[in-house]
Amino acid sequence: MDRAACERLDRADPLRALRAQFELPEGIVYLDGNSLGALPKATARRVGDAIRGEWGRGLIRSWNDAGWIDLARRVGDDLAQLLGAGRGQVVVGDSTSVNLYKVLSVAADLQCKDRPSARVLLSERSNFPTDLYIAESVAAQRGLELLLVEHDALLAALGPHVAAVLWTHVNYRTGRMLPMAEVNRAAHAHGAAVVWDLAHSAGAVPLALTGAADIDADADFAVGCGYKYLNGGPGAPGFAWVHPRHLRRLEAEGGRQPLSGWMGHAAPFAFEPGYRPADGIQRFATGTPPVLALRALECGVATLAAAGPAGGMAAVRAKSVALTDLFIRLVEDRCGGCGLTCITPRRPEERGSQVSLVHPHAFPVMQALIARGIVGDFRADPDGAAGSGILRFGFTPLYTQFADVWAAAEQLAEVLSTEAWRDPRYAQRGAVT
Ligand SMILES: *Cc1c(COP(=O)(O)O)cnc(C)c1O
């Protein structure tokens, strides 16, 4: 494989036209769409119109006239298509952390009612920390135990004592992906509910939460991020999904989620003093929707919907597998003996859309790469020496080119072989890594 071969792959790529949807700075190879997706060209105009027209001229009338009040539901329905979920099953708004608090609380409450002897919330030690911090609160409020296990120990840790499992579908550190349907089946066999965090899956891998004709993951609850592969912009609203069987049960039993705000009320503008939950997923809403951020997220979700005619999420996934596979092979060929260890599975069905490489000086190596225009990110090893950790490279099939993969591997090989990372300026840290 050489640069010319990568350029040939780009010319043959069925998704190549979709890159033009994005504002990508010259001279940058952007491999951090798993942390913050790139800016869609449509976003600045759409948000500008929402500010000047809908807000500036329409003022309060825009809640009705511009459809602000239904915007979260409409974006949720667009998003549902990417998640393999049905209309009216996805609510958009709040952060992933807050959405997780809501759905994990509901999962725990339903389980406490049905299976009072199941006292354990089970998660992964290397889960994204906010998920674990939220799970600590949910467990503490109900006197449950939060049990953290290693990635490989999940299935073995299941049992009648487990009330709910909280798992991130694609691990943020390793890029490792779990077989969702298999985990759900195993957990359900023990009576446990499964809450999935789709932060690194939504917009990156095909999902079938409620099931398509031939696949049905049969999950219980899910949450995810709007600003990663969904390209919704910094701090974009997250989302929550609840299986219709649980929604029906909540309706039948008048069940509520813990942040019972007016936007989740059956009649918000009746201004009743008592809370009555709305039907369906709407009860998972809390406060006033962030309209400007929703306009941006709408544009981000549309960049993925645009892949529909070229094969949709299946085509996105096929290219993602090809990009990550190419990167792993190029790094092996060109950086052998440079002290890198790839911790992302080689088998494509076991990984998401990122490649993670461990290096004893990962922090300055990434800074040196960024200085050369290859933008990935660094994740610290909480138990390791300063500077050691993970070099993360995220591949976004809508805009990442095979030639970008080539350039990234070439620069990485050079930074390591010349030890350019030893320059003291690459040791300086900002607040965000
Ligand atoms: C990115 C990410 C989050 C972020 O949560 P916020 O509430 O949006 O800050 C949560 N969980 C996982 C697994 C993530 O990857």
mmCIF file with all atom_site columns, C-alpha atoms in Angstrom, residues 201-405:
data_model
loop_
_atom_site.group_PDB
_atom_site.id
_atom_site.type_symbol
_atom_site.label_atom_id
_atom_site.label_alt_id
_atom_site.label_comp_id
_atom_site.label_asym_id
_atom_site.label_entity_id
_atom_site.label_seq_id
_atom_site.pdbx_PDB_ins_code
_atom_site.Cartn_x
_atom_site.Cartn_y
_atom_site.Cartn_z
_atom_site.occupancy
_atom_site.B_iso_or_equiv
_atom_site.pdbx_formal_charge
_atom_site.auth_seq_id
_atom_site.auth_comp_id
_atom_site.auth_asym_id
_atom_site.auth_atom_id
_atom_site.pdbx_PDB_model_num
ATOM 1   C CA . SER A 1 201 ? -21.564 4.470  18.300 1.00 0.00 ? 201 SER A CA 1
ATOM 2   C CA . ALA A 1 202 ? -24.290 6.879  17.200 1.00 0.00 ? 202 ALA A CA 1
ATOM 3   C CA . GLY A 1 203 ? -23.431 7.970  13.668 1.00 0.00 ? 203 GLY A CA 1
ATOM 4   C CA . ALA A 1 204 ? -20.461 5.594  13.515 1.00 0.00 ? 204 ALA A CA 1
ATOM 5   C CA . VAL A 1 205 ? -21.886 2.070  13.517 1.00 0.00 ? 205 VAL A CA 1
ATOM 6   C CA . PRO A 1 206 ? -25.255 0.710  12.396 1.00 0.00 ? 206 PRO A CA 1
ATOM 7   C CA . LEU A 1 207 ? -27.545 0.096  15.341 1.00 0.00 ? 207 LEU A CA 1
ATOM 8   C CA . ALA A 1 208 ? -30.824 -1.759 15.702 1.00 0.00 ? 208 ALA A CA 1
ATOM 9   C CA . LEU A 1 209 ? -32.116 -0.757 19.109 1.00 0.00 ? 209 LEU A CA 1
ATOM 10  C CA . THR A 1 210 ? -35.727 -1.709 18.582 1.00 0.00 ? 210 THR A CA 1
ATOM 11  C CA . GLY A 1 211 ? -34.912 -3.929 15.700 1.00 0.00 ? 211 GLY A CA 1
ATOM 12  C CA . ALA A 1 212 ? -35.095 -3.830 11.981 1.00 0.00 ? 212 ALA A CA 1
ATOM 13  C CA . ALA A 1 213 ? -36.769 -6.676 10.129 1.00 0.00 ? 213 ALA A CA 1
ATOM 14  C CA . ASP A 1 214 ? -33.781 -8.971 10.460 1.00 0.00 ? 214 ASP A CA 1
ATOM 15  C CA . ILE A 1 215 ? -31.842 -7.640 13.429 1.00 0.00 ? 215 ILE A CA 1
ATOM 16  C CA . ASP A 1 216 ? -33.111 -6.763 16.850 1.00 0.00 ? 216 ASP A CA 1
ATOM 17  C CA . ALA A 1 217 ? -30.656 -5.846 19.564 1.00 0.00 ? 217 ALA A CA 1
ATOM 18  C CA . ASP A 1 218 ? -33.545 -5.832 22.059 1.00 0.00 ? 218 ASP A CA 1
ATOM 19  C CA . ALA A 1 219 ? -31.870 -3.275 24.303 1.00 0.00 ? 219 ALA A CA 1
ATOM 20  C CA . ASP A 1 220 ? -33.698 -1.638 27.220 1.00 0.00 ? 220 ASP A CA 1
ATOM 21  C CA . PHE A 1 221 ? -32.366 1.912  27.474 1.00 0.00 ? 221 PHE A CA 1
ATOM 22  C CA . ALA A 1 222 ? -29.730 3.964  25.676 1.00 0.00 ? 222 ALA A CA 1
ATOM 23  C CA . VAL A 1 223 ? -28.144 7.390  25.802 1.00 0.00 ? 223 VAL A CA 1
ATOM 24  C CA . GLY A 1 224 ? -25.572 9.130  23.640 1.00 0.00 ? 224 GLY A CA 1
ATOM 25  C CA . CYS A 1 225 ? -23.809 12.288 22.570 1.00 0.00 ? 225 CYS A CA 1
ATOM 26  C CA . GLY A 1 226 ? -24.701 14.823 19.883 1.00 0.00 ? 226 GLY A CA 1
ATOM 27  C CA . TYR A 1 227 ? -21.252 16.356 19.415 1.00 0.00 ? 227 TYR A CA 1
ATOM 28  C CA . LYS A 1 228 ? -19.171 13.310 18.441 1.00 0.00 ? 228 LYS A CA 1
ATOM 29  C CA . TYR A 1 229 ? -20.013 11.388 15.254 1.00 0.00 ? 229 TYR A CA 1
ATOM 30  C CA . LEU A 1 230 ? -23.332 13.259 14.999 1.00 0.00 ? 230 LEU A CA 1
ATOM 31  C CA . ASN A 1 231 ? -21.494 16.532 14.282 1.00 0.00 ? 231 ASN A CA 1
ATOM 32  C CA . GLY A 1 232 ? -23.876 18.620 16.397 1.00 0.00 ? 232 GLY A CA 1
ATOM 33  C CA . GLY A 1 233 ? -21.222 21.072 17.684 1.00 0.00 ? 233 GLY A CA 1
ATOM 34  C CA . PRO A 1 234 ? -19.514 21.624 21.038 1.00 0.00 ? 234 PRO A CA 1
ATOM 35  C CA . GLY A 1 235 ? -21.848 20.820 23.909 1.00 0.00 ? 235 GLY A CA 1
ATOM 36  C CA . ALA A 1 236 ? -24.621 19.671 21.540 1.00 0.00 ? 236 ALA A CA 1
ATOM 37  C CA . PRO A 1 237 ? -27.635 18.106 23.277 1.00 0.00 ? 237 PRO A CA 1
ATOM 38  C CA . GLY A 1 238 ? -27.452 14.396 23.952 1.00 0.00 ? 238 GLY A CA 1
ATOM 39  C CA . PHE A 1 239 ? -30.248 11.883 23.562 1.00 0.00 ? 239 PHE A CA 1
ATOM 40  C CA . ALA A 1 240 ? -32.090 9.132  25.381 1.00 0.00 ? 240 ALA A CA 1
ATOM 41  C CA . TRP A 1 241 ? -33.933 6.126  23.996 1.00 0.00 ? 241 TRP A CA 1
ATOM 42  C CA . VAL A 1 242 ? -36.293 3.835  25.890 1.00 0.00 ? 242 VAL A CA 1
ATOM 43  C CA . HIS A 1 243 ? -37.699 0.573  24.561 1.00 0.00 ? 243 HIS A CA 1
ATOM 44  C CA . PRO A 1 244 ? -41.452 0.826  23.914 1.00 0.00 ? 244 PRO A CA 1
ATOM 45  C CA . ARG A 1 245 ? -42.156 -2.025 26.370 1.00 0.00 ? 245 ARG A CA 1
ATOM 46  C CA . HIS A 1 246 ? -40.753 0.110  29.179 1.00 0.00 ? 246 HIS A CA 1
ATOM 47  C CA . LEU A 1 247 ? -42.519 3.220  27.896 1.00 0.00 ? 247 LEU A CA 1
ATOM 48  C CA . ARG A 1 248 ? -45.817 1.337  27.938 1.00 0.00 ? 248 ARG A CA 1
ATOM 49  C CA . ARG A 1 249 ? -45.175 0.120  31.439 1.00 0.00 ? 249 ARG A CA 1
ATOM 50  C CA . LEU A 1 250 ? -44.305 3.607  32.672 1.00 0.00 ? 250 LEU A CA 1
ATOM 51  C CA . GLU A 1 251 ? -47.548 4.850  31.137 1.00 0.00 ? 251 GLU A CA 1
ATOM 52  C CA . ALA A 1 252 ? -49.578 2.064  32.750 1.00 0.00 ? 252 ALA A CA 1
ATOM 53  C CA . GLU A 1 253 ? -48.015 2.601  36.178 1.00 0.00 ? 253 GLU A CA 1
ATOM 54  C CA . GLY A 1 254 ? -47.686 6.393  36.059 1.00 0.00 ? 254 GLY A CA 1
ATOM 55  C CA . GLY A 1 255 ? -43.929 5.890  36.406 1.00 0.00 ? 255 GLY A CA 1
ATOM 56  C CA . ARG A 1 256 ? -41.689 8.909  36.276 1.00 0.00 ? 256 ARG A CA 1
ATOM 57  C CA . GLN A 1 257 ? -38.085 9.734  35.713 1.00 0.00 ? 257 GLN A CA 1
ATOM 58  C CA . PRO A 1 258 ? -36.324 11.599 38.507 1.00 0.00 ? 258 PRO A CA 1
ATOM 59  C CA . LEU A 1 259 ? -35.980 15.011 36.793 1.00 0.00 ? 259 LEU A CA 1
ATOM 60  C CA . SER A 1 260 ? -39.703 15.534 36.341 1.00 0.00 ? 260 SER A CA 1
ATOM 61  C CA . GLY A 1 261 ? -39.752 18.972 34.761 1.00 0.00 ? 261 GLY A CA 1
ATOM 62  C CA . TRP A 1 262 ? -42.506 20.777 32.931 1.00 0.00 ? 262 TRP A CA 1
ATOM 63  C CA . MET A 1 263 ? -41.402 19.757 29.429 1.00 0.00 ? 263 MET A CA 1
ATOM 64  C CA . GLY A 1 264 ? -42.030 16.153 30.436 1.00 0.00 ? 264 GLY A CA 1
ATOM 65  C CA . HIS A 1 265 ? -45.491 17.016 31.743 1.00 0.00 ? 265 HIS A CA 1
ATOM 66  C CA . ALA A 1 266 ? -48.611 15.838 29.920 1.00 0.00 ? 266 ALA A CA 1
ATOM 67  C CA . ALA A 1 267 ? -49.804 19.453 29.488 1.00 0.00 ? 267 ALA A CA 1
ATOM 68  C CA . PRO A 1 268 ? -46.943 21.904 30.130 1.00 0.00 ? 268 PRO A CA 1
ATOM 69  C CA . PHE A 1 269 ? -49.008 24.946 29.237 1.00 0.00 ? 269 PHE A CA 1
ATOM 70  C CA . ALA A 1 270 ? -51.868 24.012 31.544 1.00 0.00 ? 270 ALA A CA 1
ATOM 71  C CA . PHE A 1 271 ? -49.541 25.123 34.377 1.00 0.00 ? 271 PHE A CA 1
ATOM 72  C CA . GLU A 1 272 ? -50.984 22.605 36.820 1.00 0.00 ? 272 GLU A CA 1
ATOM 73  C CA . PRO A 1 273 ? -49.375 22.487 40.240 1.00 0.00 ? 273 PRO A CA 1
ATOM 74  C CA . GLY A 1 274 ? -48.941 18.705 40.181 1.00 0.00 ? 274 GLY A CA 1
ATOM 75  C CA . TYR A 1 275 ? -46.766 16.605 37.878 1.00 0.00 ? 275 TYR A CA 1
ATOM 76  C CA . ARG A 1 276 ? -48.487 14.309 35.385 1.00 0.00 ? 276 ARG A CA 1
ATOM 77  C CA . PRO A 1 277 ? -46.037 12.638 33.012 1.00 0.00 ? 277 PRO A CA 1
ATOM 78  C CA . ALA A 1 278 ? -46.486 12.960 29.257 1.00 0.00 ? 278 ALA A CA 1
ATOM 79  C CA . ASP A 1 279 ? -47.034 9.778  27.283 1.00 0.00 ? 279 ASP A CA 1
ATOM 80  C CA . GLY A 1 280 ? -44.165 8.010  25.598 1.00 0.00 ? 280 GLY A CA 1
ATOM 81  C CA . ILE A 1 281 ? -40.607 9.262  25.476 1.00 0.00 ? 281 ILE A CA 1
ATOM 82  C CA . GLN A 1 282 ? -41.667 12.863 26.104 1.00 0.00 ? 282 GLN A CA 1
ATOM 83  C CA . ARG A 1 283 ? -41.752 12.193 29.851 1.00 0.00 ? 283 ARG A CA 1
ATOM 84  C CA . PHE A 1 284 ? -37.966 11.964 29.689 1.00 0.00 ? 284 PHE A CA 1
ATOM 85  C CA . ALA A 1 285 ? -37.738 15.638 28.734 1.00 0.00 ? 285 ALA A CA 1
ATOM 86  C CA . THR A 1 286 ? -37.127 18.076 31.581 1.00 0.00 ? 286 THR A CA 1
ATOM 87  C CA . GLY A 1 287 ? -36.708 21.790 30.832 1.00 0.00 ? 287 GLY A CA 1
ATOM 88  C CA . THR A 1 288 ? -36.934 24.219 27.927 1.00 0.00 ? 288 THR A CA 1
ATOM 89  C CA . PRO A 1 289 ? -35.214 22.827 24.827 1.00 0.00 ? 289 PRO A CA 1
ATOM 90  C CA . PRO A 1 290 ? -31.935 24.487 23.725 1.00 0.00 ? 290 PRO A CA 1
ATOM 91  C CA . VAL A 1 291 ? -33.302 25.725 20.391 1.00 0.00 ? 291 VAL A CA 1
ATOM 92  C CA . LEU A 1 292 ? -30.104 27.111 18.847 1.00 0.00 ? 292 LEU A CA 1
ATOM 93  C CA . ALA A 1 293 ? -28.140 24.009 19.768 1.00 0.00 ? 293 ALA A CA 1
ATOM 94  C CA . LEU A 1 294 ? -30.947 21.847 18.355 1.00 0.00 ? 294 LEU A CA 1
ATOM 95  C CA . ARG A 1 295 ? -30.743 23.735 15.055 1.00 0.00 ? 295 ARG A CA 1
ATOM 96  C CA . ALA A 1 296 ? -27.030 22.876 14.917 1.00 0.00 ? 296 ALA A CA 1
ATOM 97  C CA . LEU A 1 297 ? -27.647 19.241 15.864 1.00 0.00 ? 297 LEU A CA 1
ATOM 98  C CA . GLU A 1 298 ? -30.341 19.023 13.183 1.00 0.00 ? 298 GLU A CA 1
ATOM 99  C CA . CYS A 1 299 ? -27.649 19.940 10.614 1.00 0.00 ? 299 CYS A CA 1
ATOM 100 C CA . GLY A 1 300 ? -25.244 17.410 12.095 1.00 0.00 ? 300 GLY A CA 1
ATOM 101 C CA . VAL A 1 301 ? -27.744 14.553 11.930 1.00 0.00 ? 301 VAL A CA 1
ATOM 102 C CA . ALA A 1 302 ? -28.571 15.593 8.357  1.00 0.00 ? 302 ALA A CA 1
ATOM 103 C CA . THR A 1 303 ? -24.924 15.009 7.316  1.00 0.00 ? 303 THR A CA 1
ATOM 104 C CA . LEU A 1 304 ? -25.437 11.329 8.143  1.00 0.00 ? 304 LEU A CA 1
ATOM 105 C CA . ALA A 1 305 ? -28.899 11.121 6.649  1.00 0.00 ? 305 ALA A CA 1
ATOM 106 C CA . ALA A 1 306 ? -27.235 12.369 3.439  1.00 0.00 ? 306 ALA A CA 1
ATOM 107 C CA . ALA A 1 307 ? -25.381 9.036  3.253  1.00 0.00 ? 307 ALA A CA 1
ATOM 108 C CA . GLY A 1 308 ? -28.736 7.320  2.628  1.00 0.00 ? 308 GLY A CA 1
ATOM 109 C CA . PRO A 1 309 ? -28.552 7.182  -1.195 1.00 0.00 ? 309 PRO A CA 1
ATOM 110 C CA . ALA A 1 310 ? -24.944 5.926  -1.004 1.00 0.00 ? 310 ALA A CA 1
ATOM 111 C CA . GLY A 1 311 ? -25.866 3.028  1.292  1.00 0.00 ? 311 GLY A CA 1
ATOM 112 C CA . GLY A 1 312 ? -26.597 4.713  4.621  1.00 0.00 ? 312 GLY A CA 1
ATOM 113 C CA . MET A 1 313 ? -25.063 3.512  7.863  1.00 0.00 ? 313 MET A CA 1
ATOM 114 C CA . ALA A 1 314 ? -23.982 0.219  6.255  1.00 0.00 ? 314 ALA A CA 1
ATOM 115 C CA . ALA A 1 315 ? -21.812 2.161  3.800  1.00 0.00 ? 315 ALA A CA 1
ATOM 116 C CA . VAL A 1 316 ? -20.536 4.402  6.607  1.00 0.00 ? 316 VAL A CA 1
ATOM 117 C CA . ARG A 1 317 ? -19.574 1.312  8.565  1.00 0.00 ? 317 ARG A CA 1
ATOM 118 C CA . ALA A 1 318 ? -17.902 -0.399 5.601  1.00 0.00 ? 318 ALA A CA 1
ATOM 119 C CA . LYS A 1 319 ? -15.705 2.645  5.042  1.00 0.00 ? 319 LYS A CA 1
ATOM 120 C CA . SER A 1 320 ? -14.999 2.968  8.764  1.00 0.00 ? 320 SER A CA 1
ATOM 121 C CA . VAL A 1 321 ? -13.760 -0.625 8.870  1.00 0.00 ? 321 VAL A CA 1
ATOM 122 C CA . ALA A 1 322 ? -11.589 -0.029 5.800  1.00 0.00 ? 322 ALA A CA 1
ATOM 123 C CA . LEU A 1 323 ? -10.099 3.189  7.255  1.00 0.00 ? 323 LEU A CA 1
ATOM 124 C CA . THR A 1 324 ? -9.315  1.710  10.671 1.00 0.00 ? 324 THR A CA 1
ATOM 125 C CA . ASP A 1 325 ? -7.947  -1.463 9.102  1.00 0.00 ? 325 ASP A CA 1
ATOM 126 C CA . LEU A 1 326 ? -5.672  0.556  6.822  1.00 0.00 ? 326 LEU A CA 1
ATOM 127 C CA . PHE A 1 327 ? -4.391  2.644  9.732  1.00 0.00 ? 327 PHE A CA 1
ATOM 128 C CA . ILE A 1 328 ? -3.637  -0.407 11.885 1.00 0.00 ? 328 ILE A CA 1
ATOM 129 C CA . ARG A 1 329 ? -1.744  -2.053 9.023  1.00 0.00 ? 329 ARG A CA 1
ATOM 130 C CA . LEU A 1 330 ? 0.228   1.077  8.097  1.00 0.00 ? 330 LEU A CA 1
ATOM 131 C CA . VAL A 1 331 ? 1.208   1.674  11.729 1.00 0.00 ? 331 VAL A CA 1
ATOM 132 C CA . GLU A 1 332 ? 2.356   -1.929 12.039 1.00 0.00 ? 332 GLU A CA 1
ATOM 133 C CA . ASP A 1 333 ? 4.372   -1.712 8.835  1.00 0.00 ? 333 ASP A CA 1
ATOM 134 C CA . ARG A 1 334 ? 5.939   1.668  9.452  1.00 0.00 ? 334 ARG A CA 1
ATOM 135 C CA . CYS A 1 335 ? 6.161   2.060  13.221 1.00 0.00 ? 335 CYS A CA 1
ATOM 136 C CA . GLY A 1 336 ? 7.239   -1.432 14.273 1.00 0.00 ? 336 GLY A CA 1
ATOM 137 C CA . GLY A 1 337 ? 9.775   -1.232 17.102 1.00 0.00 ? 337 GLY A CA 1
ATOM 138 C CA . CYS A 1 338 ? 8.736   2.341  18.019 1.00 0.00 ? 338 CYS A CA 1
ATOM 139 C CA . GLY A 1 339 ? 7.187   1.355  21.328 1.00 0.00 ? 339 GLY A CA 1
ATOM 140 C CA . LEU A 1 340 ? 3.568   1.549  20.182 1.00 0.00 ? 340 LEU A CA 1
ATOM 141 C CA . THR A 1 341 ? 0.992   -1.030 21.251 1.00 0.00 ? 341 THR A CA 1
ATOM 142 C CA . CYS A 1 342 ? -2.344  -1.143 19.449 1.00 0.00 ? 342 CYS A CA 1
ATOM 143 C CA . ILE A 1 343 ? -5.086  -1.801 22.019 1.00 0.00 ? 343 ILE A CA 1
ATOM 144 C CA . THR A 1 344 ? -7.922  -1.697 19.491 1.00 0.00 ? 344 THR A CA 1
ATOM 145 C CA . PRO A 1 345 ? -9.086  -5.134 18.343 1.00 0.00 ? 345 PRO A CA 1
ATOM 146 C CA . ARG A 1 346 ? -7.874  -6.310 14.934 1.00 0.00 ? 346 ARG A CA 1
ATOM 147 C CA . ARG A 1 347 ? -11.165 -8.016 14.242 1.00 0.00 ? 347 ARG A CA 1
ATOM 148 C CA . PRO A 1 348 ? -13.423 -5.373 12.675 1.00 0.00 ? 348 PRO A CA 1
ATOM 149 C CA . GLU A 1 349 ? -16.590 -6.659 14.357 1.00 0.00 ? 349 GLU A CA 1
ATOM 150 C CA . GLU A 1 350 ? -14.939 -5.975 17.725 1.00 0.00 ? 350 GLU A CA 1
ATOM 151 C CA . ARG A 1 351 ? -14.087 -2.334 17.151 1.00 0.00 ? 351 ARG A CA 1
ATOM 152 C CA . GLY A 1 352 ? -15.840 0.974  16.587 1.00 0.00 ? 352 GLY A CA 1
ATOM 153 C CA . SER A 1 353 ? -14.474 3.770  14.414 1.00 0.00 ? 353 SER A CA 1
ATOM 154 C CA . GLN A 1 354 ? -11.290 4.601  16.310 1.00 0.00 ? 354 GLN A CA 1
ATOM 155 C CA . VAL A 1 355 ? -7.796  3.213  16.743 1.00 0.00 ? 355 VAL A CA 1
ATOM 156 C CA . SER A 1 356 ? -5.969  3.568  20.055 1.00 0.00 ? 356 SER A CA 1
ATOM 157 C CA . LEU A 1 357 ? -2.231  3.221  20.405 1.00 0.00 ? 357 LEU A CA 1
ATOM 158 C CA . VAL A 1 358 ? -0.485  3.085  23.777 1.00 0.00 ? 358 VAL A CA 1
ATOM 159 C CA . HIS A 1 359 ? 2.914   4.761  24.068 1.00 0.00 ? 359 HIS A CA 1
ATOM 160 C CA . PRO A 1 360 ? 5.053   5.668  27.112 1.00 0.00 ? 360 PRO A CA 1
ATOM 161 C CA . HIS A 1 361 ? 5.239   9.268  25.830 1.00 0.00 ? 361 HIS A CA 1
ATOM 162 C CA . ALA A 1 362 ? 1.812   9.471  24.249 1.00 0.00 ? 362 ALA A CA 1
ATOM 163 C CA . PHE A 1 363 ? 1.160   13.044 25.383 1.00 0.00 ? 363 PHE A CA 1
ATOM 164 C CA . PRO A 1 364 ? 4.156   14.747 23.695 1.00 0.00 ? 364 PRO A CA 1
ATOM 165 C CA . VAL A 1 365 ? 3.841   12.412 20.690 1.00 0.00 ? 365 VAL A CA 1
ATOM 166 C CA . MET A 1 366 ? 0.287   13.623 20.123 1.00 0.00 ? 366 MET A CA 1
ATOM 167 C CA . GLN A 1 367 ? 1.325   17.256 20.588 1.00 0.00 ? 367 GLN A CA 1
ATOM 168 C CA . ALA A 1 368 ? 4.049   16.800 17.965 1.00 0.00 ? 368 ALA A CA 1
ATOM 169 C CA . LEU A 1 369 ? 1.515   15.246 15.597 1.00 0.00 ? 369 LEU A CA 1
ATOM 170 C CA . ILE A 1 370 ? -0.949  18.094 16.137 1.00 0.00 ? 370 ILE A CA 1
ATOM 171 C CA . ALA A 1 371 ? 1.854   20.582 15.381 1.00 0.00 ? 371 ALA A CA 1
ATOM 172 C CA . ARG A 1 372 ? 2.248   18.754 12.053 1.00 0.00 ? 372 ARG A CA 1
ATOM 173 C CA . GLY A 1 373 ? -1.460  19.032 11.291 1.00 0.00 ? 373 GLY A CA 1
ATOM 174 C CA . ILE A 1 374 ? -2.522  15.527 12.318 1.00 0.00 ? 374 ILE A CA 1
ATOM 175 C CA . VAL A 1 375 ? -5.205  16.122 14.947 1.00 0.00 ? 375 VAL A CA 1
ATOM 176 C CA . GLY A 1 376 ? -6.065  13.209 17.199 1.00 0.00 ? 376 GLY A CA 1
ATOM 177 C CA . ASP A 1 377 ? -6.158  13.286 20.981 1.00 0.00 ? 377 ASP A CA 1
ATOM 178 C CA . PHE A 1 378 ? -4.544  11.900 24.104 1.00 0.00 ? 378 PHE A CA 1
ATOM 179 C CA . ARG A 1 379 ? -6.118  10.037 26.987 1.00 0.00 ? 379 ARG A CA 1
ATOM 180 C CA . ALA A 1 380 ? -4.111  9.676  30.180 1.00 0.00 ? 380 ALA A CA 1
ATOM 181 C CA . ASP A 1 381 ? -3.404  6.352  31.776 1.00 0.00 ? 381 ASP A CA 1
ATOM 182 C CA . PRO A 1 382 ? -4.764  6.900  35.300 1.00 0.00 ? 382 PRO A CA 1
ATOM 183 C CA . ASP A 1 383 ? -2.293  4.351  36.710 1.00 0.00 ? 383 ASP A CA 1
ATOM 184 C CA . GLY A 1 384 ? 0.680   5.207  34.498 1.00 0.00 ? 384 GLY A CA 1
ATOM 185 C CA . ALA A 1 385 ? 3.617   7.653  34.485 1.00 0.00 ? 385 ALA A CA 1
ATOM 186 C CA . ALA A 1 386 ? 3.069   11.291 33.484 1.00 0.00 ? 386 ALA A CA 1
ATOM 187 C CA . GLY A 1 387 ? 2.792   11.565 29.709 1.00 0.00 ? 387 GLY A CA 1
ATOM 188 C CA . SER A 1 388 ? 2.059   7.875  29.238 1.00 0.00 ? 388 SER A CA 1
ATOM 189 C CA . GLY A 1 389 ? -1.306  6.956  27.869 1.00 0.00 ? 389 GLY A CA 1
ATOM 190 C CA . ILE A 1 390 ? -3.258  6.522  24.692 1.00 0.00 ? 390 ILE A CA 1
ATOM 191 C CA . LEU A 1 391 ? -2.991  8.164  21.293 1.00 0.00 ? 391 LEU A CA 1
ATOM 192 C CA . ARG A 1 392 ? -6.552  8.156  19.972 1.00 0.00 ? 392 ARG A CA 1
ATOM 193 C CA . PHE A 1 393 ? -7.381  8.444  16.293 1.00 0.00 ? 393 PHE A CA 1
ATOM 194 C CA . GLY A 1 394 ? -11.036 8.704  15.309 1.00 0.00 ? 394 GLY A CA 1
ATOM 195 C CA . PHE A 1 395 ? -12.122 8.035  11.737 1.00 0.00 ? 395 PHE A CA 1
ATOM 196 C CA . THR A 1 396 ? -15.246 9.739  10.449 1.00 0.00 ? 396 THR A CA 1
ATOM 197 C CA . PRO A 1 397 ? -16.209 8.113  7.144  1.00 0.00 ? 397 PRO A CA 1
ATOM 198 C CA . LEU A 1 398 ? -18.158 11.176 5.998  1.00 0.00 ? 398 LEU A CA 1
ATOM 199 C CA . TYR A 1 399 ? -14.973 13.227 5.759  1.00 0.00 ? 399 TYR A CA 1
ATOM 200 C CA . THR A 1 400 ? -11.908 11.112 6.530  1.00 0.00 ? 400 THR A CA 1
ATOM 201 C CA . GLN A 1 401 ? -10.053 10.117 3.372  1.00 0.00 ? 401 GLN A CA 1
ATOM 202 C CA . PHE A 1 402 ? -7.784  7.129  2.832  1.00 0.00 ? 402 PHE A CA 1
ATOM 203 C CA . ALA A 1 403 ? -5.052  9.633  1.915  1.00 0.00 ? 403 ALA A CA 1
ATOM 204 C CA . ASP A 1 404 ? -5.529  11.174 5.385  1.00 0.00 ? 404 ASP A CA 1
ATOM 205 C CA . VAL A 1 405 ? -4.860  7.788  6.940  1.00 0.00 ? 405 VAL A CA 1
#
